[in-house]
């Protein structure tokens, strides 16, 4: 097990680099370029929120998994904006080579599974891939058009993309979205339909990309944000689901982790090693859940809020495992970046065992067993209390 788990963790550590790949799009508040990890999280949220558009032959769970993986190759190849002159055949060759190397870090069975799913997405021929690709072509349009003050040069790219580019086919594939994008471009009133009644939720979710956590990226270059964190722990849960103490519905775990930090848009991040009034924080998060899930149609909003509440309660097998994964990602990062938040908060090893070890052991004890000797060595080297 140790060699297999070490290989899986090595893959997940390399995946952290996707958080440093900048895209041509910017956040909706125009504060900085979007990165490919938080973009992947946002697309997964689009897949969940627009589930009524998926059709009976689509597995939204598989589409979400495709979207978690689809940009990983950019760790090696970088992002390629659609409006720039590019040798797309050369890009395709580079991305296929990157996919073989990156997914090859995993144990052979998972390497094949992940690579096949990425290849299926790229081929864009199955119902699941077509749904995922449609969202990948649609979401960036509204990332531009729903910005606080849309950049004129980005608006021009959207107009061309809808007219003669990759997004033109949305006129038939996703006509409600196409019509609304054209209305935004032309400054005409929007109609209320299945798409426009979900869009405010998806636009508001962009703000999670500006919520900073106490933890830092593996390369120690900056603090992590809650959107890219959510993407990363979804990947963690998928790769490590075999270590769940009870069998779990992994797609359900992924949905929980997709949603779990949304309330931080209003309530902020709650550092596990900080001094927090938990009753006040819980009240803030419950109010945030009311507001954010209330942006969706009532039935869907209630269903997603219930899933978020299930995660918070941490009683179901899926929630227990999800909580374990949520706790285990930061220690793995801190082991790589010189202690990170442990140094900032002067954390002791007994504190870590209580705050992190207990929930990890409850949901995935093998992960904590694997971590413990590394933690002891790190805390000793850093001179932190053991």
Coordinates of C-alpha atoms in Angstrom, one line a residue:
X1 CA 0.0 0.0 0.0
X2 CA 2.8 2.4 0.9
X3 CA 4.2 2.5 -2.7
X4 CA 0.8 2.9 -4.2
X5 CA -0.2 5.6 -1.9
X6 CA 3.1 7.4 -2.4
X7 CA 2.6 7.4 -6.1
X8 CA -0.9 8.8 -5.8
X9 CA 0.2 11.6 -3.5
X10 CA 3.1 12.4 -5.9
X11 CA 0.5 12.9 -8.7
X12 CA -1.6 15.1 -6.4
X13 CA 1.4 17.2 -5.5
X14 CA 2.3 17.7 -9.2
X15 CA -1.4 18.7 -9.8
X16 CA -0.9 21.6 -7.4
X17 CA 1.1 23.4 -10.2
X18 CA -2.1 23.9 -12.2
X19 CA -2.9 26.7 -9.7
X20 CA 0.0 28.7 -11.2
X21 CA -1.1 28.4 -14.9
X22 CA -2.7 31.7 -15.9
X23 CA -5.5 31.9 -18.5
X24 CA -6.4 34.7 -20.8
X25 CA -9.6 35.3 -18.9
X26 CA -9.7 37.4 -15.8
X27 CA -11.8 37.2 -12.6
X28 CA -15.1 38.9 -12.8
X29 CA -13.9 41.7 -10.5
X30 CA -11.0 42.2 -13.0
X31 CA -8.5 41.9 -10.2
X32 CA -6.2 39.3 -11.9
X33 CA -6.0 36.6 -14.5
X34 CA -8.0 33.4 -13.7
X35 CA -5.9 30.2 -13.2
X36 CA -6.6 26.9 -14.7
X37 CA -7.3 25.1 -11.4
X38 CA -10.0 27.5 -10.2
X39 CA -11.4 27.5 -13.8
X40 CA -11.7 23.8 -13.6
X41 CA -13.6 24.1 -10.3
X42 CA -15.9 26.7 -11.7
X43 CA -16.7 24.5 -14.7
X44 CA -17.5 21.5 -12.5
X45 CA -20.0 23.8 -10.7
X46 CA -21.5 24.8 -14.0
X47 CA -21.9 21.1 -14.8
X48 CA -23.8 20.6 -11.5
X49 CA -25.9 23.7 -11.7
X50 CA -26.9 23.1 -15.4
X51 CA -27.7 19.5 -14.8
X52 CA -31.2 20.0 -16.3
X53 CA -29.5 20.7 -19.6
X54 CA -27.5 17.5 -19.6
X55 CA -30.1 15.1 -21.2
X56 CA -31.0 11.6 -20.1
X57 CA -28.0 10.0 -21.8
X58 CA -25.5 12.1 -19.9
X59 CA -23.8 11.1 -16.6
X60 CA -23.1 14.5 -14.9
X61 CA -20.8 12.7 -12.5
X62 CA -18.5 11.6 -15.3
X63 CA -18.7 15.0 -16.9
X64 CA -17.6 16.6 -13.6
X65 CA -14.6 14.2 -13.5
X66 CA -13.7 15.1 -17.1
X67 CA -13.7 18.8 -16.1
X68 CA -11.5 18.2 -13.1
X69 CA -8.9 16.6 -15.4
X70 CA -9.4 18.5 -18.7
X71 CA -6.7 21.2 -18.2
X72 CA -4.1 19.2 -16.2
X73 CA -1.9 19.0 -19.3
X74 CA -1.5 22.8 -19.1
X75 CA 0.9 22.2 -16.2
X76 CA 3.4 21.3 -19.0
X77 CA 2.0 23.0 -22.1
X78 CA 0.5 26.2 -20.7
X79 CA -2.9 27.7 -21.7
X80 CA -3.5 28.6 -25.3
X81 CA -6.0 31.4 -25.9
X82 CA -8.4 30.6 -28.7
X83 CA -8.0 34.1 -30.3
X84 CA -4.3 33.9 -30.8
X85 CA -2.6 32.4 -33.9
X86 CA -1.5 28.9 -32.8
X87 CA -0.2 25.7 -34.3
X88 CA -3.1 23.6 -32.9
X89 CA -1.7 20.4 -34.2
X90 CA 1.5 21.0 -32.3
X91 CA -0.5 21.9 -29.2
X92 CA -2.4 18.6 -29.6
X93 CA 0.8 16.6 -29.8
X94 CA 2.3 18.4 -26.8
X95 CA -0.9 17.9 -24.7
X96 CA -1.1 14.2 -25.5
X97 CA 2.5 13.7 -24.5
X98 CA 1.8 15.7 -21.3
X99 CA -1.2 13.5 -20.5
X100 CA 0.9 10.4 -20.8
X101 CA 3.5 11.7 -18.5
X102 CA 1.2 13.2 -15.9
X103 CA -1.3 10.4 -15.6
X104 CA 1.6 8.0 -15.8
X105 CA 2.5 9.2 -12.3
X106 CA -0.5 7.2 -10.9
X107 CA -0.6 3.5 -10.3
X108 CA -1.2 1.7 -13.6
X109 CA -5.0 1.0 -13.1
X110 CA -5.7 4.7 -12.3
X111 CA -3.3 5.9 -14.9
X112 CA -5.3 4.1 -17.6
X113 CA -8.7 5.2 -16.2
X114 CA -7.7 8.9 -15.9
X115 CA -6.0 9.0 -19.3
X116 CA -8.9 7.3 -21.0
X117 CA -11.3 9.8 -19.5
X118 CA -9.2 12.8 -20.6
X119 CA -8.9 11.3 -24.1
X120 CA -12.7 10.9 -24.2
X121 CA -13.2 14.5 -23.3
X122 CA -10.7 15.6 -26.0
X123 CA -12.4 13.5 -28.6
X124 CA -15.8 15.2 -27.9
X125 CA -17.9 12.3 -29.3
X126 CA -19.7 10.7 -26.3
X127 CA -22.7 12.4 -24.6
X128 CA -20.7 13.0 -21.4
X129 CA -17.8 14.6 -23.3
X130 CA -20.2 16.7 -25.4
X131 CA -21.9 18.1 -22.3
X132 CA -18.5 18.8 -20.6
X133 CA -17.1 20.4 -23.8
X134 CA -20.2 22.5 -24.3
X135 CA -19.7 24.0 -20.8
X136 CA -16.0 24.6 -21.4
X137 CA -17.0 26.6 -24.5
X138 CA -19.8 28.4 -22.8
X139 CA -18.5 29.4 -19.3
X140 CA -15.7 31.7 -20.5
X141 CA -18.2 33.8 -22.5
X142 CA -20.1 34.7 -19.3
X143 CA -16.8 35.1 -17.4
X144 CA -16.3 38.0 -19.7
X145 CA -19.9 39.3 -20.2
X146 CA -20.9 39.2 -16.5
X147 CA -17.7 40.9 -15.3
X148 CA -18.1 44.1 -13.2
X149 CA -16.9 46.1 -16.2
X150 CA -16.3 43.8 -19.2
X151 CA -13.0 44.5 -21.0
X152 CA -13.7 45.7 -24.5
X153 CA -10.9 43.5 -26.0
X154 CA -12.4 40.5 -24.3
X155 CA -15.9 41.4 -25.5
X156 CA -14.5 41.5 -29.0
X157 CA -13.1 37.9 -28.6
X158 CA -16.5 36.8 -27.3
X159 CA -18.4 38.3 -30.2
X160 CA -16.0 36.6 -32.7
X161 CA -16.3 33.3 -30.9
X162 CA -20.0 33.4 -31.0
X163 CA -20.1 34.5 -34.6
X164 CA -17.7 32.2 -36.3
X165 CA -15.6 30.5 -33.6
X166 CA -15.9 27.5 -31.4
X167 CA -18.9 28.8 -29.5
X168 CA -21.0 29.4 -32.6
X169 CA -22.5 25.9 -32.3
X170 CA -24.1 26.9 -29.0
X171 CA -26.9 28.4 -31.0
X172 CA -28.2 24.9 -31.5
X173 CA -26.4 23.0 -28.6
X174 CA -27.4 25.4 -25.8
X175 CA -29.7 28.0 -27.4
X176 CA -30.7 29.6 -24.1
X177 CA -27.1 30.5 -23.3
X178 CA -26.4 31.6 -26.8
X179 CA -29.4 33.9 -26.8
X180 CA -28.5 35.4 -23.4
X181 CA -24.9 36.0 -24.5
X182 CA -26.1 37.8 -27.6
X183 CA -28.5 39.9 -25.5
X184 CA -25.6 40.9 -23.2
X185 CA -23.5 41.8 -26.3
X186 CA -26.3 43.9 -27.8
X187 CA -27.5 45.4 -24.5
X188 CA -31.0 44.1 -24.9
X189 CA -33.2 42.8 -22.0
X190 CA -32.7 39.3 -20.9
X191 CA -35.5 36.7 -20.9
X192 CA -36.1 34.6 -17.8
X193 CA -35.5 30.9 -18.6
X194 CA -33.8 27.8 -17.3
X195 CA -30.4 29.2 -18.1
X196 CA -30.8 32.8 -16.9
X197 CA -32.4 31.8 -13.6
X198 CA -29.2 29.7 -12.7
X199 CA -26.7 32.2 -14.0
X200 CA -26.7 34.6 -11.0
X201 CA -25.6 31.6 -8.8
X202 CA -22.8 30.8 -11.2
X203 CA -21.7 34.4 -11.5
X204 CA -21.7 34.9 -7.7
X205 CA -19.5 31.7 -7.3
X206 CA -16.7 33.5 -9.0
X207 CA -16.1 35.4 -5.8
X208 CA -14.8 32.2 -4.1
X209 CA -11.6 32.7 -6.2
X210 CA -10.8 35.8 -4.1
X211 CA -11.2 34.1 -0.7
X212 CA -7.7 33.4 0.6
X213 CA -6.9 30.5 2.9
X214 CA -4.2 30.2 5.6
X215 CA -2.5 27.5 3.6
X216 CA 0.0 28.2 0.8
X217 CA 0.8 26.5 -2.5
X218 CA 3.3 23.8 -2.5
X219 CA 5.9 26.1 -4.2
X220 CA 5.2 28.6 -1.3
X221 CA 4.6 31.4 -3.9
X222 CA 1.3 32.6 -2.4
X223 CA -1.7 31.8 -0.3
X224 CA -4.2 29.3 -1.8
X225 CA -7.7 30.4 -2.6
X226 CA -10.8 28.5 -1.7
X227 CA -11.9 27.8 -5.3
X228 CA -8.6 26.1 -6.3
X229 CA -8.6 24.3 -3.0
X230 CA -12.0 22.9 -3.7
X231 CA -10.8 21.7 -7.1
X232 CA -7.7 20.1 -5.6
X233 CA -9.5 18.2 -2.8
X234 CA -12.1 16.9 -5.3
X235 CA -9.1 15.4 -7.2
X236 CA -7.8 14.1 -3.8
X237 CA -11.1 12.4 -3.1
X238 CA -11.3 10.8 -6.5
X239 CA -7.7 9.5 -6.4
X240 CA -7.8 8.3 -2.8
X241 CA -11.4 7.0 -2.5
X242 CA -10.1 3.4 -2.0
X243 CA -8.8 4.5 1.5
X244 CA -12.3 5.5 2.8
X245 CA -13.0 3.6 6.0
X246 CA -16.4 2.7 4.6
X247 CA -17.4 2.3 0.9
X248 CA -18.6 5.6 -0.5
X249 CA -20.4 7.0 -3.5
X250 CA -17.5 8.9 -4.9
X251 CA -19.6 11.1 -7.2
X252 CA -21.6 12.2 -4.1
X253 CA -18.3 13.0 -2.3
X254 CA -17.2 15.1 -5.2
X255 CA -20.4 17.1 -5.2
X256 CA -20.1 17.8 -1.5
X257 CA -16.5 19.0 -2.0
X258 CA -17.5 21.1 -5.0
X259 CA -20.0 23.0 -2.8
X260 CA -18.4 22.8 0.7
X261 CA -16.6 26.2 0.7
X262 CA -19.1 28.3 -1.2
X263 CA -20.3 29.9 2.0
X264 CA -16.9 31.4 2.4
X265 CA -17.9 34.0 -0.2
X266 CA -19.9 35.6 2.6
X267 CA -18.4 34.1 5.8
X268 CA -14.7 34.1 4.9
X269 CA -12.3 31.3 5.6
X270 CA -12.1 29.7 9.0
X271 CA -8.4 28.7 9.6
X272 CA -8.3 25.4 11.5
X273 CA -5.5 26.7 13.7
X274 CA -6.9 30.2 14.3
X275 CA -8.9 31.6 17.2
X276 CA -12.5 31.5 15.9
X277 CA -15.8 31.8 17.6
X278 CA -17.3 28.7 16.1
X279 CA -20.9 29.6 17.1
X280 CA -20.6 33.0 15.3
X281 CA -18.9 31.3 12.3
X282 CA -21.6 28.7 12.0
X283 CA -24.3 31.4 12.0
X284 CA -22.5 33.3 9.3
X285 CA -22.1 30.1 7.2
X286 CA -25.8 29.2 7.6
X287 CA -26.9 32.6 6.5
X288 CA -24.5 32.5 3.6
X289 CA -25.9 29.1 2.6
X290 CA -29.4 30.6 2.7
X291 CA -28.4 33.4 0.4
X292 CA -26.2 31.6 -2.1
X293 CA -28.3 28.5 -2.6
X294 CA -31.3 30.8 -2.7
X295 CA -30.0 32.2 -6.0
X296 CA -31.0 28.9 -7.7
X297 CA -34.5 27.7 -8.6
X298 CA -36.1 26.6 -5.3
X299 CA -36.0 22.8 -5.8
X300 CA -32.4 22.8 -7.0
X301 CA -31.3 25.3 -4.4
X302 CA -32.8 23.2 -1.6
X303 CA -31.2 20.0 -2.9
X304 CA -27.7 21.5 -3.1
X305 CA -28.1 23.2 0.3
X306 CA -29.1 19.8 1.8
X307 CA -25.9 18.3 0.3
X308 CA -23.8 21.1 1.8
X309 CA -25.5 20.6 5.2
X310 CA -24.9 16.8 5.0
X311 CA -21.2 17.6 4.6
X312 CA -21.2 19.9 7.5
X313 CA -22.9 17.4 9.8
X314 CA -20.2 14.8 8.9
X315 CA -22.3 11.7 9.7
X316 CA -22.8 9.9 6.4
X317 CA -19.9 7.8 5.0
X318 CA -19.5 10.3 2.1
X319 CA -19.3 13.3 4.4
X320 CA -16.9 11.6 6.8
X321 CA -14.6 10.7 4.0
X322 CA -15.0 14.2 2.5
X323 CA -14.0 15.8 5.8
X324 CA -11.0 13.5 6.0
X325 CA -9.8 14.6 2.5
X326 CA -10.5 18.3 3.4
X327 CA -8.1 17.9 6.3
X328 CA -5.4 15.9 4.7
X329 CA -4.5 18.2 1.7
X330 CA -3.0 21.0 3.7
X331 CA -0.6 18.9 5.8
X332 CA 0.7 17.4 2.5
X333 CA 1.3 20.9 1.2
X334 CA 2.9 22.1 4.4
X335 CA 5.4 19.2 4.3
X336 CA 6.5 20.5 0.9
X337 CA 6.6 24.3 1.7
X338 CA 8.5 24.4 4.9
X339 CA 5.7 24.1 7.4
X340 CA 3.4 26.7 6.0
X341 CA 0.5 27.5 8.4
X342 CA 2.1 25.3 11.2
X343 CA 4.9 27.9 11.5
X344 CA 2.6 30.9 11.1
X345 CA 0.3 29.6 13.9
X346 CA 3.0 27.9 16.0
X347 CA 1.1 24.6 15.9
X348 CA 2.1 21.7 18.1
X349 CA 2.0 18.1 16.9
X350 CA -0.6 17.2 19.6
X351 CA -2.8 20.1 18.3
X352 CA -2.4 18.8 14.7
X353 CA -3.3 15.3 15.9
X354 CA -6.5 16.6 17.5
X355 CA -7.6 19.0 14.8
X356 CA -6.5 17.0 11.7
X357 CA -5.6 13.5 12.8
X358 CA -8.9 12.7 14.4
X359 CA -11.1 13.6 11.3
X360 CA -8.6 12.0 8.9
X361 CA -8.5 8.8 11.0
X362 CA -12.2 8.7 11.2
X363 CA -12.7 8.8 7.5
X364 CA -9.4 7.4 6.0
X365 CA -7.2 6.0 8.7
X366 CA -4.6 4.7 6.3
X367 CA -3.9 8.2 5.1
X368 CA -3.1 9.3 8.7
X369 CA -0.9 6.3 9.3
X370 CA 1.1 7.2 6.2
X371 CA 1.4 10.9 7.2
X372 CA 2.3 10.5 10.9
X373 CA 6.1 9.6 10.6
X374 CA 6.6 12.4 8.1
X375 CA 4.8 14.9 10.4
X376 CA 7.0 13.9 13.3
X377 CA 10.1 14.4 11.3
X378 CA 9.0 17.8 9.9
X379 CA 7.9 19.2 13.3
X380 CA 11.2 18.1 14.8
X381 CA 13.2 19.7 12.0
X382 CA 11.2 23.0 12.3
X383 CA 11.6 23.1 16.1
X384 CA 7.8 23.0 16.6
X385 CA 6.4 21.4 19.8
X386 CA 6.1 17.7 19.5

